[in-house]
PDB file of C-alpha atoms in Angstrom:
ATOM      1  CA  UNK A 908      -2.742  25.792  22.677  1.00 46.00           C
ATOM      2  CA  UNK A 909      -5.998  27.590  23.423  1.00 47.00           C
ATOM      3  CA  UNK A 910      -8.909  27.606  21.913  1.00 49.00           C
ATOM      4  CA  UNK A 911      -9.312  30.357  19.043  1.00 47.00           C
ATOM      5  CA  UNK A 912     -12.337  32.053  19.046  1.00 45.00           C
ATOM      6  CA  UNK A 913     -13.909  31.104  15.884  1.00 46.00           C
ATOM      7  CA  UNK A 914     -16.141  33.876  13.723  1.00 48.00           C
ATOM      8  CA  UNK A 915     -19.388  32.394  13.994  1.00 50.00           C
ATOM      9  CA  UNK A 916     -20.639  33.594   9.815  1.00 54.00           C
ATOM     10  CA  UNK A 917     -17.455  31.636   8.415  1.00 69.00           C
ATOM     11  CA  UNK A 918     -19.356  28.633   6.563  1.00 86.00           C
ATOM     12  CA  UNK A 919     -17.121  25.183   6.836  1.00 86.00           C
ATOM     13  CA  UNK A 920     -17.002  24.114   2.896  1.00 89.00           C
ATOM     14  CA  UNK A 921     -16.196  27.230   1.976  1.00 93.00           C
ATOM     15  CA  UNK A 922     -13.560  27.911   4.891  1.00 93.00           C
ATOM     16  CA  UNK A 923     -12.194  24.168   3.732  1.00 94.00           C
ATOM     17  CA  UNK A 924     -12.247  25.133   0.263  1.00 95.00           C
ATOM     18  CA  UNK A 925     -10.341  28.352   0.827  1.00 95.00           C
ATOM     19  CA  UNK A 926      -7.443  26.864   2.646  1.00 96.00           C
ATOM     20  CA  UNK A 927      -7.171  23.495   0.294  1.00 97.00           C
ATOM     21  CA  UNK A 928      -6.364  26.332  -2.757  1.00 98.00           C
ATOM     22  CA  UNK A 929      -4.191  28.344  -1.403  1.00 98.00           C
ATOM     23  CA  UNK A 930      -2.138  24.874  -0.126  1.00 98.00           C
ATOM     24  CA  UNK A 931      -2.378  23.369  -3.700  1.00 98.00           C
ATOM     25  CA  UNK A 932      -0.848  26.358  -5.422  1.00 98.00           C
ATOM     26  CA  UNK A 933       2.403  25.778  -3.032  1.00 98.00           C
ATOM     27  CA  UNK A 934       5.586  25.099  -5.369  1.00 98.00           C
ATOM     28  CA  UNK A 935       6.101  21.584  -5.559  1.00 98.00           C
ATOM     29  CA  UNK A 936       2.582  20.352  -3.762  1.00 98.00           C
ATOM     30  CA  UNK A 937       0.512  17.744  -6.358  1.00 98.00           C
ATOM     31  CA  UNK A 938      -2.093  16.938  -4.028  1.00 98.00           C
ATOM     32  CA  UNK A 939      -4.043  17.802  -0.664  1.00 98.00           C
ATOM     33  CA  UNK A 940      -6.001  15.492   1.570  1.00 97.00           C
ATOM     34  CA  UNK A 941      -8.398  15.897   4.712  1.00 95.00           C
ATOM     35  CA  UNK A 942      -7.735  13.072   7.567  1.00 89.00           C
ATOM     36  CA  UNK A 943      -8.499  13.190  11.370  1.00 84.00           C
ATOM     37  CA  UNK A 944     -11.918  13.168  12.765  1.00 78.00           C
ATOM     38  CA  UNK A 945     -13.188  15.556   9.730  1.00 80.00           C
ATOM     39  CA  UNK A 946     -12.279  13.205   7.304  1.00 73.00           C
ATOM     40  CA  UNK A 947     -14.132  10.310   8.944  1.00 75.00           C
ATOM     41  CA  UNK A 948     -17.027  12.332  10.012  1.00 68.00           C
ATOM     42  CA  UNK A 949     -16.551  11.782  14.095  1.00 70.00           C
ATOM     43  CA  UNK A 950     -15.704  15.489  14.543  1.00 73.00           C
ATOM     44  CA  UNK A 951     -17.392  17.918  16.850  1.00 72.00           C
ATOM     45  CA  UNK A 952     -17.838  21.804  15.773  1.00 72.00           C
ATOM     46  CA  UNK A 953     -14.469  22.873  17.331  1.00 76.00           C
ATOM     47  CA  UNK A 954     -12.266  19.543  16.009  1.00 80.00           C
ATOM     48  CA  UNK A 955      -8.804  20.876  14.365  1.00 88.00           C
ATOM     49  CA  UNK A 956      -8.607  20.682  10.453  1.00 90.00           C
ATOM     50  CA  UNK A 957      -5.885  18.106   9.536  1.00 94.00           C
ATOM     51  CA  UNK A 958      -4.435  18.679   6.109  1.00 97.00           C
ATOM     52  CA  UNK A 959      -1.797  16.662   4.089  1.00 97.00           C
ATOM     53  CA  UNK A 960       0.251  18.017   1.544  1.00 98.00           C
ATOM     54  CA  UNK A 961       1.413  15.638  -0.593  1.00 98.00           C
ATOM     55  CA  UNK A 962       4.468  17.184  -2.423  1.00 98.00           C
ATOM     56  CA  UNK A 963       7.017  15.765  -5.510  1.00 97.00           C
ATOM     57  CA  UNK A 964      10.864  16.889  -4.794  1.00 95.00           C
ATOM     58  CA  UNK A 965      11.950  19.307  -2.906  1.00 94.00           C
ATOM     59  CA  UNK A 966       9.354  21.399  -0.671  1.00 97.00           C
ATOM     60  CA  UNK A 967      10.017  24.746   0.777  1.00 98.00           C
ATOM     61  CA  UNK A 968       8.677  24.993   4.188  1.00 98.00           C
ATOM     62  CA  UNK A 969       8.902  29.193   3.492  1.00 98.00           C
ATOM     63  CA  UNK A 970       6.516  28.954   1.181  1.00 98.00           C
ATOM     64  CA  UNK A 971       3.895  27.874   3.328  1.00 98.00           C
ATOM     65  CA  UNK A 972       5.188  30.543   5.878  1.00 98.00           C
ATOM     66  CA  UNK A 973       4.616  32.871   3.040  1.00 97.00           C
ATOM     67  CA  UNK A 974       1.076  32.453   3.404  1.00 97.00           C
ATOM     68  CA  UNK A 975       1.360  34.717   6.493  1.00 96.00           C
ATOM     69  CA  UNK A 976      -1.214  32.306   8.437  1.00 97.00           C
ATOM     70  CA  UNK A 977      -0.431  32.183  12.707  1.00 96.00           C
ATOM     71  CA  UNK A 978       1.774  29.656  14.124  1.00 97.00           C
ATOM     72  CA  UNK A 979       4.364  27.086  13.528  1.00 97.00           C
ATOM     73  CA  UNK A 980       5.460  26.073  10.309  1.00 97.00           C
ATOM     74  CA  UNK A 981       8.498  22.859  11.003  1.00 96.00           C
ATOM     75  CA  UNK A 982      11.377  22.216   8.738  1.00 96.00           C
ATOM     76  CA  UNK A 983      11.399  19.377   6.767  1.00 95.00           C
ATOM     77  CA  UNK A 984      12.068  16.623   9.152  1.00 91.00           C
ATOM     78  CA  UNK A 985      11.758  18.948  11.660  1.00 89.00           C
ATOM     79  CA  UNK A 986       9.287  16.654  13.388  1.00 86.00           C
ATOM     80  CA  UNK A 987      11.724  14.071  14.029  1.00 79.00           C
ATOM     81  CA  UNK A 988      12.477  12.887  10.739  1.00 81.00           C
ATOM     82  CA  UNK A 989      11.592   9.708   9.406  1.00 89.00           C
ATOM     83  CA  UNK A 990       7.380   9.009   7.407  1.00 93.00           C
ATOM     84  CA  UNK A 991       6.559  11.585   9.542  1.00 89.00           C
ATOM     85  CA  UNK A 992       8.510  14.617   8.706  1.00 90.00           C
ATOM     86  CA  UNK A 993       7.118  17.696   9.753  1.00 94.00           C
ATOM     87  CA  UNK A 994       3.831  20.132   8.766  1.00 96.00           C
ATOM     88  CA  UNK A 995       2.803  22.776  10.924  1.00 97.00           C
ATOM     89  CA  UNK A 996       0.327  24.035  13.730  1.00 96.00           C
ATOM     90  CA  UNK A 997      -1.927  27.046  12.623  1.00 97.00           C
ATOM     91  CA  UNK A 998      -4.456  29.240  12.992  1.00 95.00           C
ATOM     92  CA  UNK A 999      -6.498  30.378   9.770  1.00 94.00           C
ATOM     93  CA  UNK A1000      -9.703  32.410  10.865  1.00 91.00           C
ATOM     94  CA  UNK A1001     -10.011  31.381  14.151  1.00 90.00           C
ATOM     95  CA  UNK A1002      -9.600  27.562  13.605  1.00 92.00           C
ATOM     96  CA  UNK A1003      -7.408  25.303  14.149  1.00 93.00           C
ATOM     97  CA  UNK A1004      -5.289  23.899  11.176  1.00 95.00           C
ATOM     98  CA  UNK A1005      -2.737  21.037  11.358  1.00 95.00           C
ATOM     99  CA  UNK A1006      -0.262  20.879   8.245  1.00 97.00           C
ATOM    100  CA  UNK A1007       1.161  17.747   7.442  1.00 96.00           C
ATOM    101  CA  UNK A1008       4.410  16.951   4.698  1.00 97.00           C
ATOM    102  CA  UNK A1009       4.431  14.271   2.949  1.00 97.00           C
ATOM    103  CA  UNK A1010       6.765  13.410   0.438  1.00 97.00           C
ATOM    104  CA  UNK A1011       5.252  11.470  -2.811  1.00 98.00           C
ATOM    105  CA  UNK A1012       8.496   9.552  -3.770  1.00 97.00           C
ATOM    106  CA  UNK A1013       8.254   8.139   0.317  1.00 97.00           C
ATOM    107  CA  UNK A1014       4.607   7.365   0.225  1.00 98.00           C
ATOM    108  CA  UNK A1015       4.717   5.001  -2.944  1.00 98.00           C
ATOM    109  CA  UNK A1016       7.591   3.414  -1.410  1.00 98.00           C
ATOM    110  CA  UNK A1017       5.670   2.298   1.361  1.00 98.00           C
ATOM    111  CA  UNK A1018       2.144   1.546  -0.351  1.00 98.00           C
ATOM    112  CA  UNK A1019       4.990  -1.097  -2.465  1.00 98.00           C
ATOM    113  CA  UNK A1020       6.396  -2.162   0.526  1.00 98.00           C
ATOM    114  CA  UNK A1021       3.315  -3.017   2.594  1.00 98.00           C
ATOM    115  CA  UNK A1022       1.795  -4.745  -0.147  1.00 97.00           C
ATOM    116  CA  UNK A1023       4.836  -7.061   0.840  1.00 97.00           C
ATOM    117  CA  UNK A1024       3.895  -7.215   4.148  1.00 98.00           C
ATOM    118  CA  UNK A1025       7.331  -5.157   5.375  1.00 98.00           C
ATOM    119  CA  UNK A1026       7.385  -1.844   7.056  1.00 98.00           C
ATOM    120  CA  UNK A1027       9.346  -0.285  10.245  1.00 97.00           C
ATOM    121  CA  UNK A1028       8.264   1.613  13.256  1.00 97.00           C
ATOM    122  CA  UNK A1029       9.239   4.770  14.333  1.00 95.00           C
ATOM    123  CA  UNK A1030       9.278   6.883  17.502  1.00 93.00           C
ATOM    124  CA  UNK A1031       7.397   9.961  17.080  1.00 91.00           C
ATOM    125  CA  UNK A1032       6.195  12.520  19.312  1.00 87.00           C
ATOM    126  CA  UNK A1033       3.111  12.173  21.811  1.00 90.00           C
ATOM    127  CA  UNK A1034       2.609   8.112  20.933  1.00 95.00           C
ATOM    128  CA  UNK A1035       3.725   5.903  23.463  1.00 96.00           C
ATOM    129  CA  UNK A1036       3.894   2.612  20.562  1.00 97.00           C
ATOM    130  CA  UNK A1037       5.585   4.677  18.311  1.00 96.00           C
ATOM    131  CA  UNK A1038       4.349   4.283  14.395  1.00 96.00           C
ATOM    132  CA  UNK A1039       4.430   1.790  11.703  1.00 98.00           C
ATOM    133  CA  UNK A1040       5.326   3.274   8.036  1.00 98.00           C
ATOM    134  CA  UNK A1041       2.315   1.554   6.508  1.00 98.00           C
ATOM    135  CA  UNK A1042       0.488   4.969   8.659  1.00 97.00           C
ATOM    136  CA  UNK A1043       0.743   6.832   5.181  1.00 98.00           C
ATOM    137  CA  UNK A1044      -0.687   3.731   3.645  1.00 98.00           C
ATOM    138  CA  UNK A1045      -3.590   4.066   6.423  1.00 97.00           C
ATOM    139  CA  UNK A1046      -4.145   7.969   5.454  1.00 97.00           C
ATOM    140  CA  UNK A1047      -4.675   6.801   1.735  1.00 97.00           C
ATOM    141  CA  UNK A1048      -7.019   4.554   2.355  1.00 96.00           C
ATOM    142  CA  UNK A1049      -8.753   6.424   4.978  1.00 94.00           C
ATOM    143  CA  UNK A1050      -8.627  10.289   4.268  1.00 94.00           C
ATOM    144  CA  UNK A1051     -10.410  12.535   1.648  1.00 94.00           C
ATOM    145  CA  UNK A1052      -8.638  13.890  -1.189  1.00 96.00           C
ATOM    146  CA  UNK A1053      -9.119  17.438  -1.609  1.00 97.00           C
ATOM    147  CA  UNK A1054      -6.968  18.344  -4.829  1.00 98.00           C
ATOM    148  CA  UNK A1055      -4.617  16.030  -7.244  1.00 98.00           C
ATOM    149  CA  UNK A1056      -4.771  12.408  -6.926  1.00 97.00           C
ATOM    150  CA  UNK A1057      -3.492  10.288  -4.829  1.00 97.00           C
ATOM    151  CA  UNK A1058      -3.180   6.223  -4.653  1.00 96.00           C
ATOM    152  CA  UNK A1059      -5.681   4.567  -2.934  1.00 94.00           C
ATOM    153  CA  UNK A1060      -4.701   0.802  -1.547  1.00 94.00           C
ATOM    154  CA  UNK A1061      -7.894  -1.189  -2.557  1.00 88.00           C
ATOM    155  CA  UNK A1062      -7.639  -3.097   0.694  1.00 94.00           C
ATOM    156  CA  UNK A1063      -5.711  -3.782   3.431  1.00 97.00           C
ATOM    157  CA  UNK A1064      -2.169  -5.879   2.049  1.00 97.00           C
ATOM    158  CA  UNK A1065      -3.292  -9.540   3.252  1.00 96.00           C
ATOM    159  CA  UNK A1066       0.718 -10.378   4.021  1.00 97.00           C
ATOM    160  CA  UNK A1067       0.754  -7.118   6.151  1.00 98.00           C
ATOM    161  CA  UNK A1068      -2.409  -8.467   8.454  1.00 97.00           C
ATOM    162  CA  UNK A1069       0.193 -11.216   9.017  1.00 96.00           C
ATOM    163  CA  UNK A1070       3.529  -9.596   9.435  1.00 97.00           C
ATOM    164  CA  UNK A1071       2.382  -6.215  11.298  1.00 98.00           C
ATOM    165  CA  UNK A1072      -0.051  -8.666  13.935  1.00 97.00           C
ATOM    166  CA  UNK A1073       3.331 -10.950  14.185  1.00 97.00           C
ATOM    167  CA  UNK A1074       5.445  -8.005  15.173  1.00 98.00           C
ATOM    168  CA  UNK A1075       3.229  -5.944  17.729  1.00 98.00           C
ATOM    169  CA  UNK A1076       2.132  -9.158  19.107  1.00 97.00           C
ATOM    170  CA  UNK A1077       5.816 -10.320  19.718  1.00 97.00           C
ATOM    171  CA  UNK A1078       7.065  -6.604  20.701  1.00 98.00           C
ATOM    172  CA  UNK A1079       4.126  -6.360  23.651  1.00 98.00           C
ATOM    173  CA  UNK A1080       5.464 -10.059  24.905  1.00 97.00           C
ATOM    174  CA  UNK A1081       8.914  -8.648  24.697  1.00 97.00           C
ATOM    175  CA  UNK A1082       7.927  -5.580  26.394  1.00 98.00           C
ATOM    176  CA  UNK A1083       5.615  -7.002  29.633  1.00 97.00           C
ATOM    177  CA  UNK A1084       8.175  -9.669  29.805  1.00 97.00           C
ATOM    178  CA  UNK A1085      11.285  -7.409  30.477  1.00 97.00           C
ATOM    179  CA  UNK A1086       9.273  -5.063  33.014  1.00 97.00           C
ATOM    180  CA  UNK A1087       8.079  -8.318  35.037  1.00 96.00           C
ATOM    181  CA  UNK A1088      11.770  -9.880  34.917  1.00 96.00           C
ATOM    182  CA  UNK A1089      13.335  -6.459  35.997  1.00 96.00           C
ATOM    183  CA  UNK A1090      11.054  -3.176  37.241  1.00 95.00           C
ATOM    184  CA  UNK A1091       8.196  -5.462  38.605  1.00 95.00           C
ATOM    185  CA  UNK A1092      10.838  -7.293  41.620  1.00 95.00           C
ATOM    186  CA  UNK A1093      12.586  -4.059  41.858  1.00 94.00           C
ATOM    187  CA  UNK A1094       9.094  -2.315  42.863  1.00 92.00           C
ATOM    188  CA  UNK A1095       9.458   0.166  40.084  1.00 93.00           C
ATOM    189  CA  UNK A1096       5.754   1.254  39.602  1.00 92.00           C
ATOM    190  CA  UNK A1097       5.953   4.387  37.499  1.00 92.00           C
ATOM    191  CA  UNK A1098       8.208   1.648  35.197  1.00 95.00           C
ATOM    192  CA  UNK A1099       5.863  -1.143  35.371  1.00 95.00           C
ATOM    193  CA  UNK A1100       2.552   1.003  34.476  1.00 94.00           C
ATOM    194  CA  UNK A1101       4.266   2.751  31.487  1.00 96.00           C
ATOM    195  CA  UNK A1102       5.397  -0.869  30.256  1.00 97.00           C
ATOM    196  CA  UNK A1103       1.673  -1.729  30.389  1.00 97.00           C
ATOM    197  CA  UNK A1104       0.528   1.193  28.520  1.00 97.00           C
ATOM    198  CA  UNK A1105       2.957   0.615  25.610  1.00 98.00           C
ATOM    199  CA  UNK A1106       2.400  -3.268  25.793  1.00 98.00           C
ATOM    200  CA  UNK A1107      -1.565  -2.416  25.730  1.00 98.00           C
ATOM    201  CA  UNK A1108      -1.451  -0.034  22.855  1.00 98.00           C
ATOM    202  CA  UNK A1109       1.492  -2.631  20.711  1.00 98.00           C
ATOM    203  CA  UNK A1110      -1.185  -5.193  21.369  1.00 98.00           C
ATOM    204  CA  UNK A1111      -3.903  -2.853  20.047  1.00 98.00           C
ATOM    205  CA  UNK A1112      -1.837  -2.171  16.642  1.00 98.00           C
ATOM    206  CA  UNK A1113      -1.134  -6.183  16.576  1.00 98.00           C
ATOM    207  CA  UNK A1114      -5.498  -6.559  16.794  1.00 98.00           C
ATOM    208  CA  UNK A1115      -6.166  -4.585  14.135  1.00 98.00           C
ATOM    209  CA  UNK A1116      -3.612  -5.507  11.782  1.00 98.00           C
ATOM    210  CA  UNK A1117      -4.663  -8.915  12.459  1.00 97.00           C
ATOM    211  CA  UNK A1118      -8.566  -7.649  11.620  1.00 97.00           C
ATOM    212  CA  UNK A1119      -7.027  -5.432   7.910  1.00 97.00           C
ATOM    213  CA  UNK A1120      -8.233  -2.211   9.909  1.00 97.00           C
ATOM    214  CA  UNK A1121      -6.136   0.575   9.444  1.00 97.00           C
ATOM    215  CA  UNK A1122      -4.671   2.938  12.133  1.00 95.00           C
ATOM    216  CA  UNK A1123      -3.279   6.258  11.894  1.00 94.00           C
ATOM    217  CA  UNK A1124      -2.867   7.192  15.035  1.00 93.00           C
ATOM    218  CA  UNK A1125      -2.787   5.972  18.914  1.00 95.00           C
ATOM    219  CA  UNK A1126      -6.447   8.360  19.431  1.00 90.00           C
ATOM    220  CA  UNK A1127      -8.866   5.520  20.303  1.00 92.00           C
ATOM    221  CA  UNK A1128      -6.689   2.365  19.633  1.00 97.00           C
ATOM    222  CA  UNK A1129      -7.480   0.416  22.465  1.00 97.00           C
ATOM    223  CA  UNK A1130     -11.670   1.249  22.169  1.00 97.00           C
ATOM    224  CA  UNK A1131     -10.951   0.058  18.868  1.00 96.00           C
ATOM    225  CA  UNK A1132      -9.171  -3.190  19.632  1.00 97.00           C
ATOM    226  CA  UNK A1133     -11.498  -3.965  22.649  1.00 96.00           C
ATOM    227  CA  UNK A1134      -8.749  -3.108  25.444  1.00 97.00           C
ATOM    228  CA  UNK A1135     -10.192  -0.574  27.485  1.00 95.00           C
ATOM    229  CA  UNK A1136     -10.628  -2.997  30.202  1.00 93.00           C
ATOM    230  CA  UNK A1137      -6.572  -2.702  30.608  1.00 94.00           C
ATOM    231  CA  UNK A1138      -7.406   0.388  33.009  1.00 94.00           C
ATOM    232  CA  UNK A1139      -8.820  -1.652  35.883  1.00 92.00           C
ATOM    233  CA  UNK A1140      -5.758  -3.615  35.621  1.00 92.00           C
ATOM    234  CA  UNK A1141      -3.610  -0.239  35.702  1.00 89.00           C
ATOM    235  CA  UNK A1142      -5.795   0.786  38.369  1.00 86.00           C
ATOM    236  CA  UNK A1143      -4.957  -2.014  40.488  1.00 81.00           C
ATOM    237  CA  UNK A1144      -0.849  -1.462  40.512  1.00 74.00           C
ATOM    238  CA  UNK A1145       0.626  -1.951  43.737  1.00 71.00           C
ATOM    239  CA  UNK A1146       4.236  -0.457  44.307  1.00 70.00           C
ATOM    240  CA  UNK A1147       5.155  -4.104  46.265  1.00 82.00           C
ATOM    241  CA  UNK A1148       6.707  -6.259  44.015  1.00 90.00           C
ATOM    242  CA  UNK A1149       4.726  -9.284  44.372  1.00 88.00           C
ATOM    243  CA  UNK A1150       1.862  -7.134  43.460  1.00 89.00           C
ATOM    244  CA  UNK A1151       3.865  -5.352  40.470  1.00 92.00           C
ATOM    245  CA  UNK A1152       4.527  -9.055  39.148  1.00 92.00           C
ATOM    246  CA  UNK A1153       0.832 -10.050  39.335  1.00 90.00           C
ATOM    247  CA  UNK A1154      -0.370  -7.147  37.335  1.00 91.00           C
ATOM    248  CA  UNK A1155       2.103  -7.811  34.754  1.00 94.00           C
ATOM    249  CA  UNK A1156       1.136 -11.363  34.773  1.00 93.00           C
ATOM    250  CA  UNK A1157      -3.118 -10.496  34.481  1.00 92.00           C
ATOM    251  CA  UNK A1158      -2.086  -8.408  31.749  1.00 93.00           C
ATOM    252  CA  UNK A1159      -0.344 -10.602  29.565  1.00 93.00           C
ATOM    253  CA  UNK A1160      -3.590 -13.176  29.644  1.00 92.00           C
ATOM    254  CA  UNK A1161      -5.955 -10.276  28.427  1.00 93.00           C
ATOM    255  CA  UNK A1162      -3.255  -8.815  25.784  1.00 95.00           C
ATOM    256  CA  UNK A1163      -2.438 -12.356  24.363  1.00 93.00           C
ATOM    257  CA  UNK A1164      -6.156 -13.279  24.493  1.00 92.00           C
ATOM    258  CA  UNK A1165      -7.308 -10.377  22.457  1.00 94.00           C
ATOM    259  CA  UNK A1166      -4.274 -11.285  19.467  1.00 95.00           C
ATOM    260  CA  UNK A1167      -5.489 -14.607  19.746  1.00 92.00           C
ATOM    261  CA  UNK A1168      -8.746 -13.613  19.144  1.00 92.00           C
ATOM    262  CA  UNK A1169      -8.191 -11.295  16.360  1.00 92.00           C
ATOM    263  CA  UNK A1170      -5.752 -14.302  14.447  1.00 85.00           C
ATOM    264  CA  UNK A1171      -9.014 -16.069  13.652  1.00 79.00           C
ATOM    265  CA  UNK A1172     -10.216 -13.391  11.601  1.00 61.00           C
ATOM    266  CA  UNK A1173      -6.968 -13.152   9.519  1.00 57.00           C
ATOM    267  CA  UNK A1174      -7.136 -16.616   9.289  1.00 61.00           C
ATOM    268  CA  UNK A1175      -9.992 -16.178   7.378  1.00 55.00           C
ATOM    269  CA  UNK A1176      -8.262 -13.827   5.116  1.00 51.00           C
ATOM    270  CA  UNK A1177      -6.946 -16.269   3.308  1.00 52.00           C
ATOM    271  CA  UNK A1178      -3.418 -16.173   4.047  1.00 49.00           C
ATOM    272  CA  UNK A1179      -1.899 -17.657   6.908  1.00 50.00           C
ATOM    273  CA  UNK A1180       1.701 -16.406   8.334  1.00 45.00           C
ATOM    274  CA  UNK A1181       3.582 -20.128   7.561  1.00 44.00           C
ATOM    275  CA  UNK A1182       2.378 -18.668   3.552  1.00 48.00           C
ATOM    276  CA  UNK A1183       4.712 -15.802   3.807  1.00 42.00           C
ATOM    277  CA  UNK A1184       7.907 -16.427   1.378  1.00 37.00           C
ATOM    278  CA  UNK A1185      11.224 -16.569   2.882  1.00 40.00           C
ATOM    279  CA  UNK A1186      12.355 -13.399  -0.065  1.00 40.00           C
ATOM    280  CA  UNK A1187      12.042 -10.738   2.648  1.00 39.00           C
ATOM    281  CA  UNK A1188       8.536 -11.508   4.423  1.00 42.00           C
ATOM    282  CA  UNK A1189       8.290 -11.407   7.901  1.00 44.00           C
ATOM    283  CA  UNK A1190       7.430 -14.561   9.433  1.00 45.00           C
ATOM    284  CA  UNK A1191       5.263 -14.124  12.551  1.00 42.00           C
ATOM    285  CA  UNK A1192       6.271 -17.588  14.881  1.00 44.00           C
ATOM    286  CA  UNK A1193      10.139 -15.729  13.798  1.00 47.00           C
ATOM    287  CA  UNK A1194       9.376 -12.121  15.404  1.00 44.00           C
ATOM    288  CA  UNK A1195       7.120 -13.528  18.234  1.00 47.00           C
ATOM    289  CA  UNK A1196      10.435 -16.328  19.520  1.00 48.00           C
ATOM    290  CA  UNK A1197      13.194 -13.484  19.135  1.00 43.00           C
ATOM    291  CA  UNK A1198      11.054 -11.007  21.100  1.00 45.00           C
ATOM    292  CA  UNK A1199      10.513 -13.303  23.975  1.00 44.00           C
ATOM    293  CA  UNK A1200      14.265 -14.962  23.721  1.00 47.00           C
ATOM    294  CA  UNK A1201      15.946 -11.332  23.878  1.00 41.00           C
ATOM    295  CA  UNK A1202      13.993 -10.672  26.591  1.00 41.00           C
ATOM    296  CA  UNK A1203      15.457 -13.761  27.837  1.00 42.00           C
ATOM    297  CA  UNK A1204      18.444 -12.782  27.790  1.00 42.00           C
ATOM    298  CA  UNK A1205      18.681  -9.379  29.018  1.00 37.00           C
ATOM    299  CA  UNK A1206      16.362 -10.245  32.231  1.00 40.00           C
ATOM    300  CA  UNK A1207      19.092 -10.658  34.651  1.00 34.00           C
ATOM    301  CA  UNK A1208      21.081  -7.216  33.795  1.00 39.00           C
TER     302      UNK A1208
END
């Protein structure tokens, strides 16, 4: 989408302030919330404005069309379904405004649920990793309520650092080791390197669980989790397969050296994963063995 060209006298509180009322009065919307880069203050002058609308029962995406603002207002769930389930891209007075849903009864579902330490992940458009439910517990702890109230987590669920860090550790190990017992002696470079990229960014979720940092998106994950240096590795992909397999193989060391690294700090949190309760916690030495056996077992199809 290109740039809009923004009127230069439009003042950013009150241009903020403007479009939070007219999305609070929406039927059925209790609550609106800032989140992106202008919510954590790393925004530059021409950042979009991201906006959740936190609604109770049924929301009518026409009523936000009724608003009469440019662009592209989704049906519920018309983002793929799932945490995630659709907002809109549009343009209010020359900016830039993302719309997000999100449904109340789903969001206190899964602020209970990660304070279990259990969540899912889901695919969703333009993130390689796809994303763990506990990202609307991330935007409650991290974004700026506008209007309403919302829950606030009042820090990051100690059995989550150990089950979410358990099961992006053990899905990058699944992941690198299927592409280096199948693509990587098959010479299958476009299938190695995206392995890599989705191991590297698994591994980057699996770091900061491990560290109670909260993510919301895949924007700066690896800078976060100290993984940057994956590109050289990238860089260095070969399309021979002895090459392809040695990539994969210098990968793995870095990726299982940074989870390593970031266990010591949850082990400091004051709950270790053999403390999780067999009544529905995930168990991290359980997720990281059936990733790597499965992988086992498929490498020779």
């Amino acid at each position: 989408m290109p740039t809009p060209t923004r009127p230069p006298h439009i003042d950013d509180e009150k241009f903020l302030a403007h479009v939070t009322d007219r999305l609070a009065a929406l039927p059925a919307v209790r609550a609106v919330a800032l989140g992106g880069s202008r919510a954590q203050g790393t925004h530059g002058p021409d950042s979009d404005w991201d906006l959740a609308i936190y609604y109770r029962g049924a929301f009518d995406p026409d009523d936000l069309r009724a608003l009469g603002w440019q662009g592209e207002v989704s049906e519920i769930g018309g983002w793929g379904g799932g945490v995630f389930n659709g907002g809109a891209w549009l343009t209010v007075e020359g900016r830039r405004v993302d719309v997000h849903y999100r449904d109340l009864d789903v969001v206190e579902r899964e602020l209970a649920r990660a304070e279990q330490g259990w969540f899912h992940v889901e695919p969703l458009l333009f993130h390689l990793a796809g994303i763990p439910s506990y990202l609307l517990v991330a935007e409650l702890a991290v974004n700026r309520v506008l209007r309403g109230e919302l829950p606030r987590p009042a820090a990051y669920p100690a059995r989550l650092r150990i089950s979410a860090s358990a099961h992006w550790h053990g899905t990058a190990l699944a992941t690198l080791a299927y592409a280096k017992a199948n693509h990587a002696p098959a010479g299958r470079l476009t299938e190695v390197a995206g392995a890599l990229a989705t191991a590297a960014l698994q591994t980057g979720h699996a770091v900061l669980a491990a560290r109670g940092e909260w993510v919301t998106n895949e924007k700066r994950l690896l800078e976060r989790a100290g993984l940057r240096g994956i590109d050289e590795i990238v860089r260095g992909g070969v399309g021979e397969p002895e090459g392809l397999v040695h990539m994969l193989g210098r990968a793995e060391v870095v990726l299982d050296a940074a989870v390593v690294r970031a266990e010591g700090v949850a082990d400091d949190g004051g709950i270790r994963a053999e403390e999780i309760a067999d009544d529905g916690g995930i168990r991290a030495e359980e997720i990281l063995d059936a990733g790597v056996d499965r992988v086992r077992e498929c490498g020779a199809e």
